[in-house]
Coordinates of C-alpha atoms in Angstrom, one line a residue:
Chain I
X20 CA 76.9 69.4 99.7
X21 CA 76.6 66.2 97.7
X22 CA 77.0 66.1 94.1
X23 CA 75.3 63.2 91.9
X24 CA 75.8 62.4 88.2
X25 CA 72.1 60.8 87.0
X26 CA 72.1 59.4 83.9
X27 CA 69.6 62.1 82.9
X28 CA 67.0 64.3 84.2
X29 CA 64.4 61.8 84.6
X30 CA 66.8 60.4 87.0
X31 CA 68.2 63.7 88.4
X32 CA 64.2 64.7 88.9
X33 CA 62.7 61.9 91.2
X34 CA 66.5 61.8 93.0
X35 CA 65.5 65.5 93.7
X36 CA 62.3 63.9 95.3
X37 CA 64.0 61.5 97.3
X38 CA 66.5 63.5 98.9
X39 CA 63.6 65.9 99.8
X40 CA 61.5 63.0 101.6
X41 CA 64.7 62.1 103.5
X42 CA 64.7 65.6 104.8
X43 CA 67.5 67.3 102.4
X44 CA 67.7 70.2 100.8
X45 CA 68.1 69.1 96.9
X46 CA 67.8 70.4 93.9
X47 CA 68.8 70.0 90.0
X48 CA 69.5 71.9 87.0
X49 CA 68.7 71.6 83.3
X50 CA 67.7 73.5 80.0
X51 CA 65.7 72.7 76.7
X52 CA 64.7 68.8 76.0
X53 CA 66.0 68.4 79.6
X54 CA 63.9 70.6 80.8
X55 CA 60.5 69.0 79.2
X56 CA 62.0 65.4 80.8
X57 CA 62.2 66.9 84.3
X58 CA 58.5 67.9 84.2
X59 CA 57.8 64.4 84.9
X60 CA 59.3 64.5 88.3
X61 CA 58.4 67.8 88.6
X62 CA 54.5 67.1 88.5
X63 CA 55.4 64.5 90.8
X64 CA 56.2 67.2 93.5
X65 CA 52.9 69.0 92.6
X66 CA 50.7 65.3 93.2
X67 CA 52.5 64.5 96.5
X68 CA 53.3 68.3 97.9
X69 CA 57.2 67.4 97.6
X70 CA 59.3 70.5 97.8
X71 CA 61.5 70.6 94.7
X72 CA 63.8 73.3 93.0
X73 CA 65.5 73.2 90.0
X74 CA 67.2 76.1 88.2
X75 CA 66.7 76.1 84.1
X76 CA 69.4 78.0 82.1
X77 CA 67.0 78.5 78.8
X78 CA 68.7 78.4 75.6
X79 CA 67.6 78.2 72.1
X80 CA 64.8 75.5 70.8
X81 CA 63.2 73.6 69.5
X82 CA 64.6 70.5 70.2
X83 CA 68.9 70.8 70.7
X84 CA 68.5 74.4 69.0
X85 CA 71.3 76.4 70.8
X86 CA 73.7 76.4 73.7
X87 CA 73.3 79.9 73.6
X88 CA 70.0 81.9 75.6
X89 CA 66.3 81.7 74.9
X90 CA 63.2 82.8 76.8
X91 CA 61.3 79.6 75.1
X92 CA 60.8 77.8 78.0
X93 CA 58.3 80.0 79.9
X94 CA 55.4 77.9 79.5
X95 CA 57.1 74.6 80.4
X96 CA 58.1 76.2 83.6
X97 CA 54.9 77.4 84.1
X98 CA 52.2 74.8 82.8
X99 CA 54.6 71.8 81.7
X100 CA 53.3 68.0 82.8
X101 CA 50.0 67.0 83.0
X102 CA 48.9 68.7 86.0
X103 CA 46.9 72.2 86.9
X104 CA 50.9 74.1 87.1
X105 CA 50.3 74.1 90.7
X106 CA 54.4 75.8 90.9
X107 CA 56.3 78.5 91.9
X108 CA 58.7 80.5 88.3
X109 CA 60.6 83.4 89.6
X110 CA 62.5 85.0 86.7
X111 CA 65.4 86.8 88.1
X112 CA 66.7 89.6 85.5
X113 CA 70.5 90.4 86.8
X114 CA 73.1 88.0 88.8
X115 CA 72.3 89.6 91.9
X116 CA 68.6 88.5 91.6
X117 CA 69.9 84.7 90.7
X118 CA 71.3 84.7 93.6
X119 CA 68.9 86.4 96.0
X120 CA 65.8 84.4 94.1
X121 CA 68.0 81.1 94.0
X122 CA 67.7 81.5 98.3
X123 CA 64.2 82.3 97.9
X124 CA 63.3 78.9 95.9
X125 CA 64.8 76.9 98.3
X126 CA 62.1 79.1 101.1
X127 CA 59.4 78.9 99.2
X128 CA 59.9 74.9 98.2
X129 CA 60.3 74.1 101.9
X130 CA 58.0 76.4 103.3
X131 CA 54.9 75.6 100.7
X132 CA 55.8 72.2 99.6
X133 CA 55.7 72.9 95.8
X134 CA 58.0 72.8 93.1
X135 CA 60.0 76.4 92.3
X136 CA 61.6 77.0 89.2
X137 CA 64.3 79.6 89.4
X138 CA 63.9 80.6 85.3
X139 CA 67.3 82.4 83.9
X140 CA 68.7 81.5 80.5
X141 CA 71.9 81.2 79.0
X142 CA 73.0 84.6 79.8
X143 CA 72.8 84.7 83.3
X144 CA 74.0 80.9 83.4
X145 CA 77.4 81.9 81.6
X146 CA 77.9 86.0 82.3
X147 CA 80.6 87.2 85.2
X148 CA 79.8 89.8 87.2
X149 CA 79.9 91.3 90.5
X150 CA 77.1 89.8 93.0
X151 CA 76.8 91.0 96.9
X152 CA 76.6 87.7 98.7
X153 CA 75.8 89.0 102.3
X154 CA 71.8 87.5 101.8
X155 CA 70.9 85.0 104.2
X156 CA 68.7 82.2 103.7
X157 CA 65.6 82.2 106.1
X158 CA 66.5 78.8 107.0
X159 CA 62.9 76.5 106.6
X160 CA 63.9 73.6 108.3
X161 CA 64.0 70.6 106.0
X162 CA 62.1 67.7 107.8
X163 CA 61.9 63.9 106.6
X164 CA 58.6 63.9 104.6
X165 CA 57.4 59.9 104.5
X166 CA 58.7 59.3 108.2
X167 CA 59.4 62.3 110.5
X168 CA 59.4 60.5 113.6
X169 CA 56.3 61.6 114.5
X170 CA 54.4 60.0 112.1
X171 CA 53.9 58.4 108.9
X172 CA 52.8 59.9 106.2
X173 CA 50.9 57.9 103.0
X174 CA 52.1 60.6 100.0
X175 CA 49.4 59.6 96.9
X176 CA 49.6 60.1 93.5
X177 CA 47.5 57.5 92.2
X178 CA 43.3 57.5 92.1
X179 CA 40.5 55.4 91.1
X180 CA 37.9 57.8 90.7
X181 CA 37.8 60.8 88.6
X182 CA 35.5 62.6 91.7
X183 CA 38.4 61.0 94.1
X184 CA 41.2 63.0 92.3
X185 CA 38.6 66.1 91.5
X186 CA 38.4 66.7 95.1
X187 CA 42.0 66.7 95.7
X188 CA 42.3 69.2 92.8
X189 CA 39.8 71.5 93.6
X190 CA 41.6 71.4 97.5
X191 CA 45.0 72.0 95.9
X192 CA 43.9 74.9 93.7
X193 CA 41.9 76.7 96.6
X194 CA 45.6 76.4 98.5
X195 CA 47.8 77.4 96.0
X196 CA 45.1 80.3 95.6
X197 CA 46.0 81.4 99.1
X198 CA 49.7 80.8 98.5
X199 CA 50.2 83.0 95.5
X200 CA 48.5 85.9 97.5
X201 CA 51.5 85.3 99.6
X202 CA 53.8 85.4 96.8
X203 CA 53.1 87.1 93.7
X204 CA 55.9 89.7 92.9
X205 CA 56.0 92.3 90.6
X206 CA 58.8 95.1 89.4
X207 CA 56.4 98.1 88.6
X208 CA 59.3 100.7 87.5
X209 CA 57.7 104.5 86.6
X210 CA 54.4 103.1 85.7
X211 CA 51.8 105.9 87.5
X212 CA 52.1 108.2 84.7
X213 CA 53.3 106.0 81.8
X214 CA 51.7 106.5 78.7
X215 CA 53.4 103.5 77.0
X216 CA 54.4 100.9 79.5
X217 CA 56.7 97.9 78.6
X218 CA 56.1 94.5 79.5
X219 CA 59.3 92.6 80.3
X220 CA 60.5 89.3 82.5
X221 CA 63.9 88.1 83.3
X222 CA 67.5 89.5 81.7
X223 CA 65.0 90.9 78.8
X224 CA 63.8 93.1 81.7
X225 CA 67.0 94.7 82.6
X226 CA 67.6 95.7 79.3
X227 CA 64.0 97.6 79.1
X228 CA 64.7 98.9 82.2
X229 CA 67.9 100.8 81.0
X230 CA 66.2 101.7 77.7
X231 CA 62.9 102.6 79.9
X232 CA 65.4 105.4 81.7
X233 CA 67.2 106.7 78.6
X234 CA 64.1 107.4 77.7
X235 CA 62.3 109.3 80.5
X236 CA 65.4 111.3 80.7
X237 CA 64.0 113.0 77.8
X238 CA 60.9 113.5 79.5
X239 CA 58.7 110.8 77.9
X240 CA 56.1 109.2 80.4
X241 CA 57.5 105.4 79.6
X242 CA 57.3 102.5 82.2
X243 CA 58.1 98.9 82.9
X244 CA 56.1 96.2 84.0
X245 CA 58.4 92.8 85.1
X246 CA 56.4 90.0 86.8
X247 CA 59.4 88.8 89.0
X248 CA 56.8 85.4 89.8
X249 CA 55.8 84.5 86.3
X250 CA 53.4 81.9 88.4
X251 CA 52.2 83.1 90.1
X252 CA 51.5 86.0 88.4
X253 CA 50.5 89.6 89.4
X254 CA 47.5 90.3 86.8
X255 CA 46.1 92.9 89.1
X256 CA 49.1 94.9 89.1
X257 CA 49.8 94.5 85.7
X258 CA 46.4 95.6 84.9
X259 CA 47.4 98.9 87.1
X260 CA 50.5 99.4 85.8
X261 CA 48.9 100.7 82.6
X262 CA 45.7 102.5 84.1
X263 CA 47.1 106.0 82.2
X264 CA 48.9 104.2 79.4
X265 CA 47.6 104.8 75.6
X266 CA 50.0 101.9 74.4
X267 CA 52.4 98.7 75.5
X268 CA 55.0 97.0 74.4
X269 CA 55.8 93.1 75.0
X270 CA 59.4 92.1 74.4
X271 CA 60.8 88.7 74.7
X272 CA 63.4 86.5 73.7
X273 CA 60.2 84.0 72.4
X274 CA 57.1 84.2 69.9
X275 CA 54.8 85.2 72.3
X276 CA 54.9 83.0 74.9
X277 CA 55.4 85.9 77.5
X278 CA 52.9 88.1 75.4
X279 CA 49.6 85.6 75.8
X280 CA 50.4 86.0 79.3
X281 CA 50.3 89.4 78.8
X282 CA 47.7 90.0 76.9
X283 CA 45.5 87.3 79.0
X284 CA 46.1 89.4 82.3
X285 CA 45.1 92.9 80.8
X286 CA 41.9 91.3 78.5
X287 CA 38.9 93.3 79.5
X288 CA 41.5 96.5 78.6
X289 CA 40.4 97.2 74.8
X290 CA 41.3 101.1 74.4
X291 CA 45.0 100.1 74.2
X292 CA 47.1 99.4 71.5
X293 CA 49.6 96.6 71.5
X294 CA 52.9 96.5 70.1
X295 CA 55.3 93.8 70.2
X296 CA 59.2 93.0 69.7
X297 CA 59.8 89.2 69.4
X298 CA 63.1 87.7 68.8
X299 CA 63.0 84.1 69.9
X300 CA 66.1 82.6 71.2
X301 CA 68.1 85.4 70.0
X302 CA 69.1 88.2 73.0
X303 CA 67.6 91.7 73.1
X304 CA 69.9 94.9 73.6
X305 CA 68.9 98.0 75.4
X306 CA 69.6 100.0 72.1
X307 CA 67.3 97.7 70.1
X308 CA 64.2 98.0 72.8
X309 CA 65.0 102.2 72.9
X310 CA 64.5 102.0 69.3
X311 CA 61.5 100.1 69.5
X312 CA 59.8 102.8 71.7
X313 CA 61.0 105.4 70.3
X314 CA 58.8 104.7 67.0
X315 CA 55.9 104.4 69.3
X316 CA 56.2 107.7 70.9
Chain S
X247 CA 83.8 105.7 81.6
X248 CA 82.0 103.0 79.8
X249 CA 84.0 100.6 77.5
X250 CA 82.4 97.7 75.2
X251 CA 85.0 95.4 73.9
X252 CA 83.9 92.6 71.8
X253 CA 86.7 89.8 70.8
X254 CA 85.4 87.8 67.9
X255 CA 87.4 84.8 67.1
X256 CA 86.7 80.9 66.8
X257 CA 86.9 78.3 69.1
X258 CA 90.3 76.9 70.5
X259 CA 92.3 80.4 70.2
X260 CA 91.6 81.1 73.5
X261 CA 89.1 84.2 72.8
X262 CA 87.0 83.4 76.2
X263 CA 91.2 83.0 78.2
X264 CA 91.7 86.8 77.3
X265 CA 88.4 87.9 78.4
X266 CA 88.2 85.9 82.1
X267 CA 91.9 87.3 82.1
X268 CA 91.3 91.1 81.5
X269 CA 87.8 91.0 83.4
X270 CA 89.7 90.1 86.8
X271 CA 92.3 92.5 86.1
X272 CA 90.1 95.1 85.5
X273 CA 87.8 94.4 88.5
X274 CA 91.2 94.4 90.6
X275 CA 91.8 97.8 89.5
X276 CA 88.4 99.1 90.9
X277 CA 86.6 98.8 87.7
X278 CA 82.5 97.6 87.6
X279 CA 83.2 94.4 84.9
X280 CA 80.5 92.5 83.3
X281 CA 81.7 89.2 80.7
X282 CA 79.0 87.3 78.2
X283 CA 80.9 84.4 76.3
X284 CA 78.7 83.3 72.8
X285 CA 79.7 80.8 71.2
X286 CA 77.9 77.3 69.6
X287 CA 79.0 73.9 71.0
X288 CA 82.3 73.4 69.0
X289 CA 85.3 73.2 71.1
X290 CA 87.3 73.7 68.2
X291 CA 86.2 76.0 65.1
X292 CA 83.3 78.0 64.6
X293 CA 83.0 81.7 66.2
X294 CA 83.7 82.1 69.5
X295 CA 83.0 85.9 70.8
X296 CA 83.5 87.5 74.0
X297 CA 81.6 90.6 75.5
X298 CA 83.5 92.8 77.5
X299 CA 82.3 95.6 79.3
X300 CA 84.2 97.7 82.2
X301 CA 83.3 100.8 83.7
X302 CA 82.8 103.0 86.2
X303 CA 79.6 102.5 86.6
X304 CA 76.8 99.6 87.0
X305 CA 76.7 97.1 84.5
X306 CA 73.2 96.8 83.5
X307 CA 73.0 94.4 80.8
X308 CA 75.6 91.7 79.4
X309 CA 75.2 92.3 75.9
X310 CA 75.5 95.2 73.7
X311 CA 75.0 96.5 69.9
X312 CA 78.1 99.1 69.4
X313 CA 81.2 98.0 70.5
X314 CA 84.1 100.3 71.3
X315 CA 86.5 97.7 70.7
X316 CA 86.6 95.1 68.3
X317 CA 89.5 92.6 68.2
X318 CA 89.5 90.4 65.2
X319 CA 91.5 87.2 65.3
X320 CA 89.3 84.6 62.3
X321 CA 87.9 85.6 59.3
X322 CA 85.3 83.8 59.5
X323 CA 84.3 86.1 63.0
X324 CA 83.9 89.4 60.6
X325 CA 80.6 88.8 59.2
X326 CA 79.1 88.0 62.6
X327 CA 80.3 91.3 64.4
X328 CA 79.6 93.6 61.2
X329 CA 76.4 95.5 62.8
X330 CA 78.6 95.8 66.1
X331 CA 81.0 98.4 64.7
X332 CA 79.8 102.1 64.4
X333 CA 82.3 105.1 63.5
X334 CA 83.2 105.2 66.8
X335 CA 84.9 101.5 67.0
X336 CA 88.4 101.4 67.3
X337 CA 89.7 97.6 65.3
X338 CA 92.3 95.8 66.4
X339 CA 93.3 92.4 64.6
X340 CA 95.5 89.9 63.5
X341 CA 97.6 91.0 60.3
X342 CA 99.2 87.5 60.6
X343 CA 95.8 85.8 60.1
X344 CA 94.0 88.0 58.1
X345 CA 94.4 90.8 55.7
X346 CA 93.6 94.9 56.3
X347 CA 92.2 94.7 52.7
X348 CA 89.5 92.2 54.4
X349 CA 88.4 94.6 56.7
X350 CA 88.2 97.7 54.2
X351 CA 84.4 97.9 54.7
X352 CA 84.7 99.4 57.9
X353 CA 86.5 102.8 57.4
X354 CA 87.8 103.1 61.5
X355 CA 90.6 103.3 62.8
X356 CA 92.4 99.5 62.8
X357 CA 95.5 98.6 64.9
X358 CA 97.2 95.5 63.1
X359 CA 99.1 92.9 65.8
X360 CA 101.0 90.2 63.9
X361 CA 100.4 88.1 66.9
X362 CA 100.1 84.8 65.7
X363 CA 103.2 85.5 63.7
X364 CA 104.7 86.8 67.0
X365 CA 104.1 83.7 69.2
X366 CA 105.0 80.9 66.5
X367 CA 108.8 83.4 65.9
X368 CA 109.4 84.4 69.3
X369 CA 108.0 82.6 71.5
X370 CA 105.5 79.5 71.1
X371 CA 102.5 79.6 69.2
X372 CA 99.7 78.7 72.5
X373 CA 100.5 82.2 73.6
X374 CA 99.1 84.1 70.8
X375 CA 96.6 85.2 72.7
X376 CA 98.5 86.3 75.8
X377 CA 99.9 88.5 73.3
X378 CA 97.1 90.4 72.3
X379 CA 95.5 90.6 75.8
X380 CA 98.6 92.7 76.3
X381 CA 98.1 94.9 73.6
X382 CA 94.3 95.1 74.6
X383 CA 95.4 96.1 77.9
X384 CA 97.8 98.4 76.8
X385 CA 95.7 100.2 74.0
X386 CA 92.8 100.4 76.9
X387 CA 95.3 102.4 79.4
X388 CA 93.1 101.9 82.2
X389 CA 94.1 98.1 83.4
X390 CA 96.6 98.0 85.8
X391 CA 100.1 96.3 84.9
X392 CA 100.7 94.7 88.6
X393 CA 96.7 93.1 88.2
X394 CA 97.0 91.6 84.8
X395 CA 100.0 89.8 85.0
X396 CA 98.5 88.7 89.0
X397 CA 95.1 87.8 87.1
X398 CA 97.4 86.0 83.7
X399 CA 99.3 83.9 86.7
X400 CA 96.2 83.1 88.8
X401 CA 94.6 82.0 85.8
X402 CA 97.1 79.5 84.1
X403 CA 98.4 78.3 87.3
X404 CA 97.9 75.1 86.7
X405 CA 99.6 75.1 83.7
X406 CA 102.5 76.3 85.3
X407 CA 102.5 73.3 87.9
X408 CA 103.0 70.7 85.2
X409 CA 105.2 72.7 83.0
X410 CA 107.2 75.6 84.8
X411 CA 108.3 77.0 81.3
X412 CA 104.5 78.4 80.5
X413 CA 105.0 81.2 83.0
X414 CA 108.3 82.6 81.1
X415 CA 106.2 82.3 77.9
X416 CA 103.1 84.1 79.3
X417 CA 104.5 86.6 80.6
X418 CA 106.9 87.2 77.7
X419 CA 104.0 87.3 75.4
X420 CA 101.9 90.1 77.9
X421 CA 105.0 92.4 77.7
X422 CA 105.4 91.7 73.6
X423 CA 102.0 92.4 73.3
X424 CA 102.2 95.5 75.4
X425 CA 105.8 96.7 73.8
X426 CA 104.1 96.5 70.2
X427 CA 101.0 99.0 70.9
X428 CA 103.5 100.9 72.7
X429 CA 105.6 101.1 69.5
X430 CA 103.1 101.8 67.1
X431 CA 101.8 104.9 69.0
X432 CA 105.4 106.0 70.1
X433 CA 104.3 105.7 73.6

């Protein structure tokens, strides 16, 4: 492995690029106003169908905020740059699932040719814990992208015409369309008989989760709903997941950024009432989210 | 067995040492460990806390509300942990830093270590918190002796290369820190 200081992420971005069209595996990593810079290089990958990963430890914003944890940067991940969000987020919950998911960007980057953000936050950038390494990569062969021997390739990301770059988009969406099918992913934990189910992504999730048992173990029909892909993400499960439920709960370490999402994927749904704990950039304990559903029982 | 431990200090008293310290141990001695550092972006000042959790069983979630354990070492870390000690918390701080009239809001039991005192009188005053990692370990009666001191050495190793006299001292201050607990409860 070869490590390279950039002189920031602008830099660190489109050397991600690079190294992918001369057939490496790259990759960087990054957090708050970092994180907005990279999307330049990031929709750059998205244009020219450049594989690109970059892990984002979310901490506390706006701006500089905190060192600390956040779940604020969702929608950057998702929709930052000033393209369609033609990307891959996979929000791993636990340091088991940064690892496994971390393997899996590198796949789906190289196998799809998009950019995949592996989401965590400042928890699971800083905790210690134990982690099974045995998981293999599947190993997709990183070719040279420009100049593979074979041929040459002209990569574009400039247009004239507004119908000339229309057409690309509309081909790029239908794709990605078909690629999502292939990997949408979706926790659905005790949903089938749920009467309130809890939406939850990332480390948020694992504290639902053991909240979520706690409280079935007194016999209350609770479950959770954690999009593993927040993009792409799995609105048709979601919208499933709470075919018996009479409430839901959204909880996130943001002001509703995970919640529009939410709320977007079950609209159509009206006899269900919504209830939400919000408490951006600040973490979320297991007790805190047991509390919160016990109220709503 | 399930124990939350949250060390609330500031930065530069080496809250985060004691923590990577007695997580190793305790995963050497067969324990499930999970470790969340918080602190700001001061390298010196400011709080600095540390949660611990070892058990038996899965760790689930890095973070928690009630802690077991709270060691205190800064005054300035008390208002910070307040909603983190139930009935059920067991104290330990730093009579050497600050006062048990300070900490009279929480009616639990409190274990006072003078370690600061300690290190500066008996030994020197970096190893204050080697000192009360030992009297952690000791109070916690689960952490195996042979692991900690393996897990200390392994961790300040490369102290020890450029100054051979740090291992007497570290060590020293483990077994103060472990002698004093041991006193208090006439173990």
């Amino acid at each position: 492995m070869i490590f390279l200081q950039t002189e920031d992420e602008p830099a660190a971005g489109f050397g991600v690029l690079g190294a992918a069209l001369g057939g490496k595996k790259s990759w960087t990593a990054t957090a708050a106003a970092g994180h907005l810079l990279l999307q330049d290089a990031v929709v750059a990958a998205e244009a020219m169908r450049i594989p690109f990963v970059a892990y984002i430890g979310q901490r506390g914003g706006p701006s500089t905020g905190t060192v600390i944890y956040s779940q604020q940067e969702l929608s950057i991940a998702r929709d930052g740059g000033n393209g369609e969000g033609l990307r891959i987020v996979l929000g791993p919950s636990n340091l088991q699932e940064l690892y496994d998911l971390t393997i899996l960007a590198f796949d789906l980057a190289w196998r799809y040719h998009l950019p995949v953000f592996i989401l965590g936050d400042g928890y699971l950038s800083k905790m210690t814990g134990e982690v099974d390494l045995s998981a293999k990569a599947r190993v997709v062969k990183a070719d040279p992208i420009v100049q593979n021997g074979k041929r040459v390739m002209n990569l574009r990301n400039c247009y004239s015409l507004e119908e000339e770059i229309a057409r690309v988009l509309h081909r790029e969406l239908k794709d990605y369309g078909s690629i999502a099918k292939e990997v949408e992913k979706s926790e659905v934990y005790k949903c089938t008989d749920a009467k309130i189910v809890v939406f939850a992504w990332g480390s948020v999730a694992s504290a639902t989760k053991e909240a979520v048992k706690k409280i079935r173990k007194d016999g209350h029909a609770v479950g959770l709903f954690r999009p593993i892909t927040l993009k792409p993400f799995g609105a048709t499960r979601a919208k499933q997941s709470v075919r018996n439920a009479k409430k839901i709960l959204i909880v996130e370490s943001a002001f509703g950024k995970f919640g529009r999402l939410v709320t977007e994927a079950l609209f159509g749904i009206s006899d269900i009432e919504v209830e939400r704990l919000y408490k951006p950039a600040e973490g979320i304990t297991p007790e805190e989210i047991e509390d919160k559903i016990r109220k709503m029982l | 067995m399930n124990s939350k431990i949250l060390i609330a200090g500031e930065g530069g008293q080496g809250v985060q040492t004691i923590a990577k310290i007695l997580i190793k141990a305790a995963y050497d001695s067969g324990k499930k460990v999970g470790y969340l550092p918080n602190f700001g972006v001061e390298q010196r000042g400011g709080v600095s806390l540390a949660y611990i959790q070892i058990s038996d069983s899965e760790i689930v979630f890095p973070k928690f509300d009630k802690a077991d354990f709270a060691i205190i070492l800064a005054r300035r870390a008390v208002k910070r942990i307040e909603k983190n000690i139930t009935q059920k918390t067991k104290i330990m701080f730093d009579n050497s830093i600050l006062k048990e009239s300070e900490l009279s809001d929480f009616r639990v039991e409190k274990i006072a270590i003078p370690a600061s005192r300690m290190a500066k009188e008996k030994l020197i005053p970096r190893v204050f918190n080697t000192i009360i990692l030992g009297a952690l370990a000791e109070e916690l009666g689960f952490i195996n002796e042979k692991d900690l001191k393996k897990s200390l050495l392994d961790h300040i190793a490369p102290k020890i290369k450029e100054r051979h006299e740090i291992k007497h001292f570290n060590l020293a201050g483990l077994d103060l820190g472990r002698k004093t607990i041991r006193d208090i409860s006439g173990r």
